Short mmCIF file of N, CA and C in Angstrom, two decimals:
data_model
loop_
_atom_site.label_atom_id
_atom_site.label_comp_id
_atom_site.label_asym_id
_atom_site.label_seq_id
_atom_site.Cartn_x
_atom_site.Cartn_y
_atom_site.Cartn_z
N MET B 322 46.22 90.25 31.93
CA MET B 322 45.96 90.42 33.38
C MET B 322 47.05 91.02 33.93
N GLN B 323 46.72 91.85 35.45
CA GLN B 323 47.37 92.30 36.25
C GLN B 323 48.45 91.38 37.01
N LYS B 324 49.65 92.14 36.92
CA LYS B 324 50.72 91.10 37.90
C LYS B 324 50.53 91.05 39.24
N ILE B 325 50.02 91.75 40.11
CA ILE B 325 49.37 91.76 41.63
C ILE B 325 48.10 92.17 41.62
N THR B 326 47.49 91.30 42.10
CA THR B 326 45.65 91.38 42.15
C THR B 326 45.44 90.66 43.61
N PRO B 327 44.67 92.22 44.45
CA PRO B 327 44.26 91.72 45.78
C PRO B 327 43.23 90.43 45.59
N PHE B 328 43.29 89.26 46.75
CA PHE B 328 42.73 88.38 46.53
C PHE B 328 41.96 88.54 48.22
N LEU B 329 40.55 88.36 47.66
CA LEU B 329 39.77 88.70 49.28
C LEU B 329 38.62 87.48 49.82
N TRP B 330 38.98 87.01 50.43
CA TRP B 330 38.81 85.88 51.15
C TRP B 330 37.13 86.45 52.00
N PHE B 331 35.80 86.05 51.25
CA PHE B 331 34.58 86.00 52.00
C PHE B 331 33.87 85.05 52.43
N ASN B 332 32.88 84.94 53.74
CA ASN B 332 32.35 83.85 54.18
C ASN B 332 31.54 83.08 52.91
N ASP B 333 30.46 83.73 52.38
CA ASP B 333 29.82 83.27 51.62
C ASP B 333 29.02 84.55 50.80
N ASN B 334 29.45 85.78 50.89
CA ASN B 334 28.92 86.72 50.08
C ASN B 334 29.30 87.84 48.92
N ALA B 335 30.80 86.89 48.24
CA ALA B 335 31.40 87.51 47.46
C ALA B 335 30.89 88.11 46.60
N GLU B 336 29.66 87.60 45.88
CA GLU B 336 29.52 88.10 44.81
C GLU B 336 28.35 89.33 45.46
N GLU B 337 27.89 89.18 46.67
CA GLU B 337 27.04 90.61 46.80
C GLU B 337 27.86 91.71 47.27
N ALA B 338 29.10 91.40 48.15
CA ALA B 338 30.23 92.43 48.04
C ALA B 338 30.75 93.24 46.76
N MET B 339 30.93 92.07 46.00
CA MET B 339 31.53 92.55 44.60
C MET B 339 30.42 93.58 44.12
N ASN B 340 29.54 93.32 44.50
CA ASN B 340 28.16 94.24 43.34
C ASN B 340 28.34 95.50 44.22
N PHE B 341 28.05 95.11 45.81
CA PHE B 341 28.19 96.50 46.65
C PHE B 341 29.43 97.58 46.06
N TYR B 342 30.58 96.78 46.00
CA TYR B 342 31.96 97.51 45.51
C TYR B 342 31.85 98.71 43.99
N ILE B 343 31.04 97.55 43.44
CA ILE B 343 31.25 98.06 41.62
C ILE B 343 30.00 99.17 41.95
N SER B 344 28.94 99.22 42.77
CA SER B 344 27.61 100.18 42.98
C SER B 344 28.54 101.74 43.14
N ILE B 345 29.78 101.54 43.90
CA ILE B 345 30.41 102.53 44.75
C ILE B 345 31.30 103.62 43.63
N PHE B 346 32.18 102.65 43.36
CA PHE B 346 33.23 103.06 42.06
C PHE B 346 33.03 103.35 40.66
N LYS B 347 33.21 104.58 40.42
CA LYS B 347 33.34 104.79 38.83
C LYS B 347 34.04 103.78 38.08
N ASN B 348 33.92 103.44 36.77
CA ASN B 348 34.41 102.54 35.70
C ASN B 348 34.70 101.19 35.99
N SER B 349 33.77 100.71 37.06
CA SER B 349 34.08 99.82 37.34
C SER B 349 33.03 98.09 36.43
N LYS B 350 33.64 97.00 36.79
CA LYS B 350 32.67 96.06 36.51
C LYS B 350 33.14 94.43 36.60
N VAL B 351 32.11 93.64 36.50
CA VAL B 351 32.40 92.38 36.71
C VAL B 351 33.55 91.81 35.78
N LEU B 352 33.97 90.96 35.87
CA LEU B 352 35.07 90.52 34.59
C LEU B 352 34.50 88.73 34.56
N ASN B 353 34.44 88.26 35.51
CA ASN B 353 33.79 87.19 35.72
C ASN B 353 33.37 86.38 36.71
N VAL B 354 32.55 85.27 36.72
CA VAL B 354 32.21 84.62 37.90
C VAL B 354 32.27 83.23 38.06
N THR B 355 32.99 82.38 38.74
CA THR B 355 33.25 81.12 38.38
C THR B 355 32.63 80.24 39.65
N ARG B 356 31.70 79.34 39.31
CA ARG B 356 30.47 78.60 40.60
C ARG B 356 31.44 77.38 40.88
N TYR B 357 30.67 76.85 42.13
CA TYR B 357 31.19 75.69 42.67
C TYR B 357 30.32 74.60 41.76
N GLY B 358 30.89 73.41 41.36
CA GLY B 358 30.63 72.25 40.88
C GLY B 358 29.81 71.26 41.87
N GLU B 359 29.72 69.85 41.32
CA GLU B 359 29.47 68.91 42.09
C GLU B 359 30.46 68.81 43.02
N ALA B 360 31.70 68.88 42.63
CA ALA B 360 33.09 68.51 43.42
C ALA B 360 32.95 69.37 44.80
N GLY B 361 32.35 70.60 44.84
CA GLY B 361 32.14 71.34 45.83
C GLY B 361 33.79 72.28 46.20
N PRO B 362 34.22 72.46 47.47
CA PRO B 362 33.39 72.49 48.30
C PRO B 362 32.02 72.94 49.07
N GLY B 363 31.75 74.16 48.04
CA GLY B 363 30.62 74.93 48.32
C GLY B 363 29.62 74.05 47.85
N ALA B 364 28.36 74.87 47.65
CA ALA B 364 27.03 74.23 47.22
C ALA B 364 27.19 74.20 45.59
N ASN B 365 26.81 73.19 45.00
CA ASN B 365 26.93 73.29 43.74
C ASN B 365 26.09 74.47 43.30
N GLY B 366 26.71 75.44 42.26
CA GLY B 366 26.27 76.46 41.90
C GLY B 366 26.23 77.68 42.42
N THR B 367 26.86 77.37 43.55
CA THR B 367 27.31 78.81 44.03
C THR B 367 28.31 79.38 43.85
N VAL B 368 28.37 80.60 43.77
CA VAL B 368 29.61 81.40 43.55
C VAL B 368 30.89 81.05 44.15
N MET B 369 32.09 80.46 43.56
CA MET B 369 33.38 80.17 44.16
C MET B 369 34.26 81.41 43.87
N THR B 370 34.37 81.91 43.13
CA THR B 370 35.37 83.42 43.04
C THR B 370 34.41 84.56 42.20
N ALA B 371 34.85 85.44 42.36
CA ALA B 371 34.32 86.70 41.24
C ALA B 371 35.05 87.69 41.01
N THR B 372 35.57 88.04 39.90
CA THR B 372 36.92 88.81 39.35
C THR B 372 36.04 90.24 39.00
N PHE B 373 36.76 91.12 39.16
CA PHE B 373 35.95 92.16 39.19
C PHE B 373 36.98 93.49 38.84
N GLN B 374 36.99 94.76 38.48
CA GLN B 374 37.40 95.89 38.01
C GLN B 374 36.77 96.87 39.43
N LEU B 375 37.66 97.77 40.18
CA LEU B 375 36.94 98.87 40.80
C LEU B 375 37.80 100.18 40.34
N ASP B 376 37.42 100.75 39.19
CA ASP B 376 38.00 102.06 39.02
C ASP B 376 39.60 101.72 38.16
N GLY B 377 39.50 100.37 37.43
CA GLY B 377 40.51 99.62 36.60
C GLY B 377 41.23 98.65 37.48
N GLN B 378 41.32 98.92 39.05
CA GLN B 378 42.12 98.06 39.81
C GLN B 378 41.20 96.56 39.91
N GLU B 379 41.99 95.45 39.44
CA GLU B 379 41.30 94.36 39.73
C GLU B 379 41.73 93.90 40.79
N PHE B 380 40.55 92.87 41.50
CA PHE B 380 39.96 92.18 42.63
C PHE B 380 39.64 90.90 42.35
N VAL B 381 39.78 90.06 43.47
CA VAL B 381 39.22 88.55 43.40
C VAL B 381 38.61 88.52 44.59
N ALA B 382 37.35 87.62 44.56
CA ALA B 382 36.72 87.73 45.91
C ALA B 382 36.30 86.09 45.68
N LEU B 383 36.61 85.49 46.79
CA LEU B 383 36.57 84.12 47.20
C LEU B 383 35.24 83.99 48.11
N ASN B 384 34.35 82.83 48.00
CA ASN B 384 33.18 82.66 48.94
C ASN B 384 34.42 81.19 49.57
N GLY B 385 34.96 81.48 50.48
CA GLY B 385 36.09 80.61 51.26
C GLY B 385 35.50 79.99 52.95
N GLY B 386 34.51 80.36 53.18
CA GLY B 386 33.89 79.99 54.40
C GLY B 386 34.54 81.17 55.61
N PRO B 387 33.92 80.32 56.62
CA PRO B 387 34.08 81.58 57.85
C PRO B 387 35.24 81.32 58.52
N HIS B 388 36.39 80.75 57.95
CA HIS B 388 37.49 80.47 58.52
C HIS B 388 38.42 81.43 58.76
N PHE B 389 38.46 82.49 58.19
CA PHE B 389 39.26 83.77 57.96
C PHE B 389 38.39 85.10 57.95
N LYS B 390 38.93 86.14 58.60
CA LYS B 390 38.20 87.12 58.93
C LYS B 390 38.96 88.56 58.60
N PHE B 391 38.81 89.81 57.84
CA PHE B 391 39.45 90.59 57.52
C PHE B 391 39.83 91.40 58.89
N THR B 392 41.26 92.03 58.62
CA THR B 392 41.42 92.77 59.91
C THR B 392 42.03 94.31 59.22
N GLU B 393 42.39 94.92 59.94
CA GLU B 393 42.83 96.46 59.63
C GLU B 393 44.41 96.33 59.39
N ALA B 394 44.78 95.35 59.55
CA ALA B 394 46.48 95.07 58.72
C ALA B 394 46.24 95.38 57.46
N ILE B 395 45.16 95.08 56.82
CA ILE B 395 45.35 95.25 55.39
C ILE B 395 44.08 96.15 55.04
N SER B 396 44.38 97.31 54.37
CA SER B 396 43.32 98.29 54.10
C SER B 396 43.45 98.35 52.64
N PHE B 397 42.38 99.19 51.98
CA PHE B 397 42.64 99.89 50.55
C PHE B 397 42.34 101.36 50.64
N VAL B 398 43.47 102.34 50.12
CA VAL B 398 43.12 103.59 50.15
C VAL B 398 42.66 104.13 49.13
N VAL B 399 41.73 104.89 49.23
CA VAL B 399 40.88 105.30 48.22
C VAL B 399 41.58 106.99 48.32
N TYR B 400 42.19 107.90 46.95
CA TYR B 400 42.46 108.79 47.27
C TYR B 400 41.46 109.92 46.44
N CYS B 401 41.04 111.04 46.67
CA CYS B 401 40.00 111.80 46.71
C CYS B 401 41.03 113.20 46.32
N GLU B 402 40.26 113.79 45.23
CA GLU B 402 40.47 115.19 44.83
C GLU B 402 39.69 116.25 45.56
N THR B 403 38.50 116.04 46.15
CA THR B 403 37.48 117.01 46.44
C THR B 403 37.01 116.39 47.70
N GLN B 404 36.20 117.28 48.98
CA GLN B 404 35.73 117.08 49.92
C GLN B 404 34.29 116.39 49.21
N GLU B 405 33.82 116.77 48.47
CA GLU B 405 32.55 115.62 47.95
C GLU B 405 32.81 114.22 47.91
N GLU B 406 34.09 113.80 47.09
CA GLU B 406 34.41 112.98 46.67
C GLU B 406 34.75 112.31 48.01
N VAL B 407 35.32 113.10 48.96
CA VAL B 407 35.82 112.30 50.26
C VAL B 407 34.58 112.04 51.07
N ASP B 408 33.29 113.02 50.90
CA ASP B 408 32.09 112.45 51.42
C ASP B 408 31.22 111.17 50.75
N GLU B 409 31.32 111.14 49.54
CA GLU B 409 30.75 110.34 49.19
C GLU B 409 31.32 109.00 49.17
N PHE B 410 32.45 108.89 49.02
CA PHE B 410 33.38 107.27 49.43
C PHE B 410 33.16 107.12 51.16
N TRP B 411 33.37 108.06 51.88
CA TRP B 411 32.65 107.93 53.24
C TRP B 411 31.59 107.53 53.58
N GLU B 412 30.60 107.95 53.18
CA GLU B 412 29.31 107.44 53.40
C GLU B 412 28.90 106.27 52.65
N LYS B 413 28.84 106.26 51.74
CA LYS B 413 28.88 104.64 50.64
C LYS B 413 29.48 103.62 51.52
N LEU B 414 30.80 103.58 51.60
CA LEU B 414 31.37 102.51 51.78
C LEU B 414 31.35 102.37 53.80
N SER B 415 31.17 103.22 54.00
CA SER B 415 30.61 102.75 55.69
C SER B 415 29.42 102.10 55.97
N GLU B 416 28.40 102.65 54.82
CA GLU B 416 27.00 102.24 55.19
C GLU B 416 26.97 101.01 55.77
N GLY B 417 26.20 100.69 56.66
CA GLY B 417 25.89 99.35 57.61
C GLY B 417 27.81 98.59 58.27
N GLY B 418 28.47 99.57 58.16
CA GLY B 418 29.78 99.23 58.81
C GLY B 418 29.90 99.80 59.89
N GLU B 419 31.38 100.56 59.65
CA GLU B 419 31.88 101.37 61.35
C GLU B 419 32.42 102.30 60.69
N LYS B 420 32.85 103.37 60.97
CA LYS B 420 33.54 104.48 61.09
C LYS B 420 34.60 104.86 62.14
N SER B 421 35.77 104.98 61.71
CA SER B 421 36.74 104.88 62.53
C SER B 421 37.61 106.61 62.95
N ARG B 422 38.72 106.50 62.80
CA ARG B 422 39.50 107.78 62.87
C ARG B 422 40.44 108.02 61.84
N CYS B 423 40.58 109.27 61.79
CA CYS B 423 42.01 109.64 60.56
C CYS B 423 41.20 108.88 59.22
N GLY B 424 40.03 109.24 58.25
CA GLY B 424 39.74 108.43 57.45
C GLY B 424 39.15 106.89 57.23
N TRP B 425 39.74 106.30 58.31
CA TRP B 425 39.71 104.90 58.13
C TRP B 425 38.49 104.67 58.45
N LEU B 426 37.81 103.51 57.95
CA LEU B 426 36.52 102.77 58.05
C LEU B 426 36.27 101.41 58.31
N LYS B 427 35.46 100.88 58.45
CA LYS B 427 34.89 99.36 58.13
C LYS B 427 33.73 99.20 57.14
N ASP B 428 33.90 98.29 56.38
CA ASP B 428 32.64 98.53 55.39
C ASP B 428 31.67 97.22 55.82
N LYS B 429 30.14 97.12 55.50
CA LYS B 429 29.69 95.77 56.26
C LYS B 429 30.09 94.55 56.10
N TYR B 430 31.29 94.18 55.21
CA TYR B 430 32.00 92.83 55.22
C TYR B 430 33.17 93.22 55.82
N GLY B 431 33.57 93.95 56.75
CA GLY B 431 34.66 93.96 57.77
C GLY B 431 35.91 94.41 56.82
N LEU B 432 35.83 94.79 55.82
CA LEU B 432 37.22 95.29 55.07
C LEU B 432 37.40 96.87 55.09
N SER B 433 38.50 96.84 55.21
CA SER B 433 38.89 98.35 55.76
C SER B 433 39.07 98.99 54.65
N TRP B 434 39.04 100.52 54.81
CA TRP B 434 39.38 101.67 53.55
C TRP B 434 39.99 102.59 54.24
N GLN B 435 40.93 103.25 53.67
CA GLN B 435 41.33 104.69 54.31
C GLN B 435 40.94 105.57 52.99
N ILE B 436 39.95 106.73 53.38
CA ILE B 436 39.61 107.93 52.47
C ILE B 436 40.30 109.10 52.80
N VAL B 437 41.34 108.98 51.43
CA VAL B 437 42.32 110.00 52.03
C VAL B 437 42.28 111.29 50.79
N PRO B 438 42.14 112.37 51.24
CA PRO B 438 42.22 113.60 50.51
C PRO B 438 43.42 113.65 49.47
N THR B 439 43.78 113.95 48.41
CA THR B 439 44.99 114.00 47.86
C THR B 439 46.14 114.94 48.31
N ILE B 440 45.61 115.89 49.06
CA ILE B 440 46.28 117.03 49.64
C ILE B 440 46.78 116.97 50.59
N LEU B 441 46.24 115.51 51.54
CA LEU B 441 46.78 115.23 52.54
C LEU B 441 48.48 114.97 52.48
N PRO B 442 48.76 113.86 51.78
CA PRO B 442 50.20 113.48 51.88
C PRO B 442 51.26 114.88 51.63
N GLU B 443 50.36 115.75 50.37
CA GLU B 443 51.18 117.14 50.22
C GLU B 443 51.62 117.78 51.26
N MET B 444 50.67 117.73 51.89
CA MET B 444 50.78 118.72 53.34
C MET B 444 51.44 118.04 54.27
N LEU B 445 51.26 116.88 54.56
CA LEU B 445 52.69 115.98 55.52
C LEU B 445 53.86 116.27 54.87
N ARG B 446 53.87 116.05 53.89
CA ARG B 446 55.59 116.21 53.15
C ARG B 446 56.05 117.56 52.87
N ASP B 447 55.34 118.69 53.60
CA ASP B 447 55.70 120.07 53.20
C ASP B 447 57.18 120.11 54.18
N PRO B 448 58.08 121.00 53.37
CA PRO B 448 59.64 120.96 53.89
C PRO B 448 59.33 121.77 55.42
N ASP B 449 58.15 122.54 55.67
CA ASP B 449 58.36 123.32 56.88
C ASP B 449 57.45 122.27 57.56
N PRO B 450 58.61 121.83 58.90
CA PRO B 450 57.85 121.04 59.79
C PRO B 450 56.96 121.43 60.72
N GLN B 451 56.63 122.76 60.99
CA GLN B 451 55.29 123.03 61.76
C GLN B 451 54.21 123.20 60.86
N LYS B 452 54.24 123.52 59.52
CA LYS B 452 52.92 122.98 58.93
C LYS B 452 52.79 121.55 59.07
N SER B 453 53.64 120.89 58.85
CA SER B 453 53.13 119.09 58.90
C SER B 453 52.60 119.05 60.25
N LYS B 454 53.42 119.55 60.95
CA LYS B 454 52.91 119.19 62.32
C LYS B 454 51.23 119.55 62.54
N ARG B 455 51.25 120.56 62.36
CA ARG B 455 49.71 120.99 62.52
C ARG B 455 48.97 120.44 61.87
N VAL B 456 49.28 120.28 60.77
CA VAL B 456 48.32 119.37 59.96
C VAL B 456 47.76 117.78 60.47
N MET B 457 49.00 117.17 60.91
CA MET B 457 49.09 115.77 61.51
C MET B 457 48.19 116.07 62.76
N GLU B 458 48.42 117.07 63.42
CA GLU B 458 47.84 116.99 64.93
C GLU B 458 46.13 117.36 64.28
N ALA B 459 45.83 118.34 63.38
CA ALA B 459 44.48 118.11 63.02
C ALA B 459 43.27 116.93 62.44
N MET B 460 44.31 116.31 61.45
CA MET B 460 43.91 114.83 61.01
C MET B 460 43.80 114.12 62.34
N LEU B 461 44.65 114.11 63.16
CA LEU B 461 44.31 112.87 64.05
C LEU B 461 43.35 112.80 65.28
N LYS B 462 42.24 114.22 65.02
CA LYS B 462 41.34 114.53 65.58
C LYS B 462 39.98 114.45 64.92
N MET B 463 40.14 114.07 63.73
CA MET B 463 39.19 113.70 62.54
C MET B 463 38.94 112.53 62.90
N LYS B 464 37.75 112.12 62.19
CA LYS B 464 36.96 111.09 62.21
C LYS B 464 37.25 110.98 60.22
N LYS B 465 36.26 111.44 59.82
CA LYS B 465 36.22 111.64 58.27
C LYS B 465 37.10 112.70 57.95
N ILE B 466 37.90 112.63 56.99
CA ILE B 466 39.10 113.76 56.84
C ILE B 466 38.13 114.91 56.56
N ASP B 467 38.41 116.08 56.54
CA ASP B 467 37.99 117.36 56.37
C ASP B 467 39.25 118.36 55.55
N ILE B 468 38.92 118.59 54.02
CA ILE B 468 40.23 119.54 53.76
C ILE B 468 40.23 120.79 53.90
N GLY B 469 38.59 121.23 54.58
CA GLY B 469 38.99 122.36 55.13
C GLY B 469 39.69 122.61 56.37
N GLY B 470 39.65 121.53 57.07
CA GLY B 470 40.20 121.80 58.50
C GLY B 470 41.81 121.61 58.53
N LEU B 471 41.92 120.54 57.27
CA LEU B 471 43.25 120.11 57.01
C LEU B 471 43.96 121.65 56.80
N THR B 472 43.39 122.47 55.51
CA THR B 472 43.85 123.66 55.17
C THR B 472 43.81 124.64 56.19
N ARG B 473 43.12 125.02 57.14
CA ARG B 473 43.21 125.92 58.16
C ARG B 473 44.58 125.90 59.20
N ALA B 474 44.75 124.53 59.25
CA ALA B 474 45.87 123.86 60.15
C ALA B 474 46.97 124.39 59.52
N TYR B 475 47.02 123.63 58.04
CA TYR B 475 48.09 124.18 57.43
C TYR B 475 48.62 125.78 57.35
N ASP B 476 47.52 126.27 56.86
CA ASP B 476 47.83 127.94 57.11
C ASP B 476 47.57 128.65 58.50
N GLN B 477 47.49 127.82 59.46
CA GLN B 477 47.49 128.32 60.34
C GLN B 477 46.43 129.29 60.82
N GLN B 478 45.14 128.93 60.52
CA GLN B 478 44.23 130.23 60.88
C GLN B 478 43.28 129.51 61.69
#
């Protein structure tokens, strides 16, 4: 068992969300599903919790009802090595959701994600403040992060 596990509160579509996420991330699987019994509070036989892994990271999803919603105050960062990987996660996770700025999006369940190429934090930590400034300025103009655009800004092209 993982020491710290994100616990996600859904209204009534935890299993659907779990299956959506598993379809996107490689090396992902359902670990277990617990259903409500006669004592409730959910309908007998419906999913109470679903535990799953996304690329080795464990999550728990709860069908807890409409009391709480996701906000941008919590998001999951997906680090990507290539532009193809950025493009794939950006398109799949935002399907039915909302694309925002600087690599942020909300999926169709309202959960926020950041799709970040691994080169971005490296460029932002560059000891040359002008390089990191140009990269930051370029990123602030983007919705989906474009590695080519970051590289051109970094190299001042």
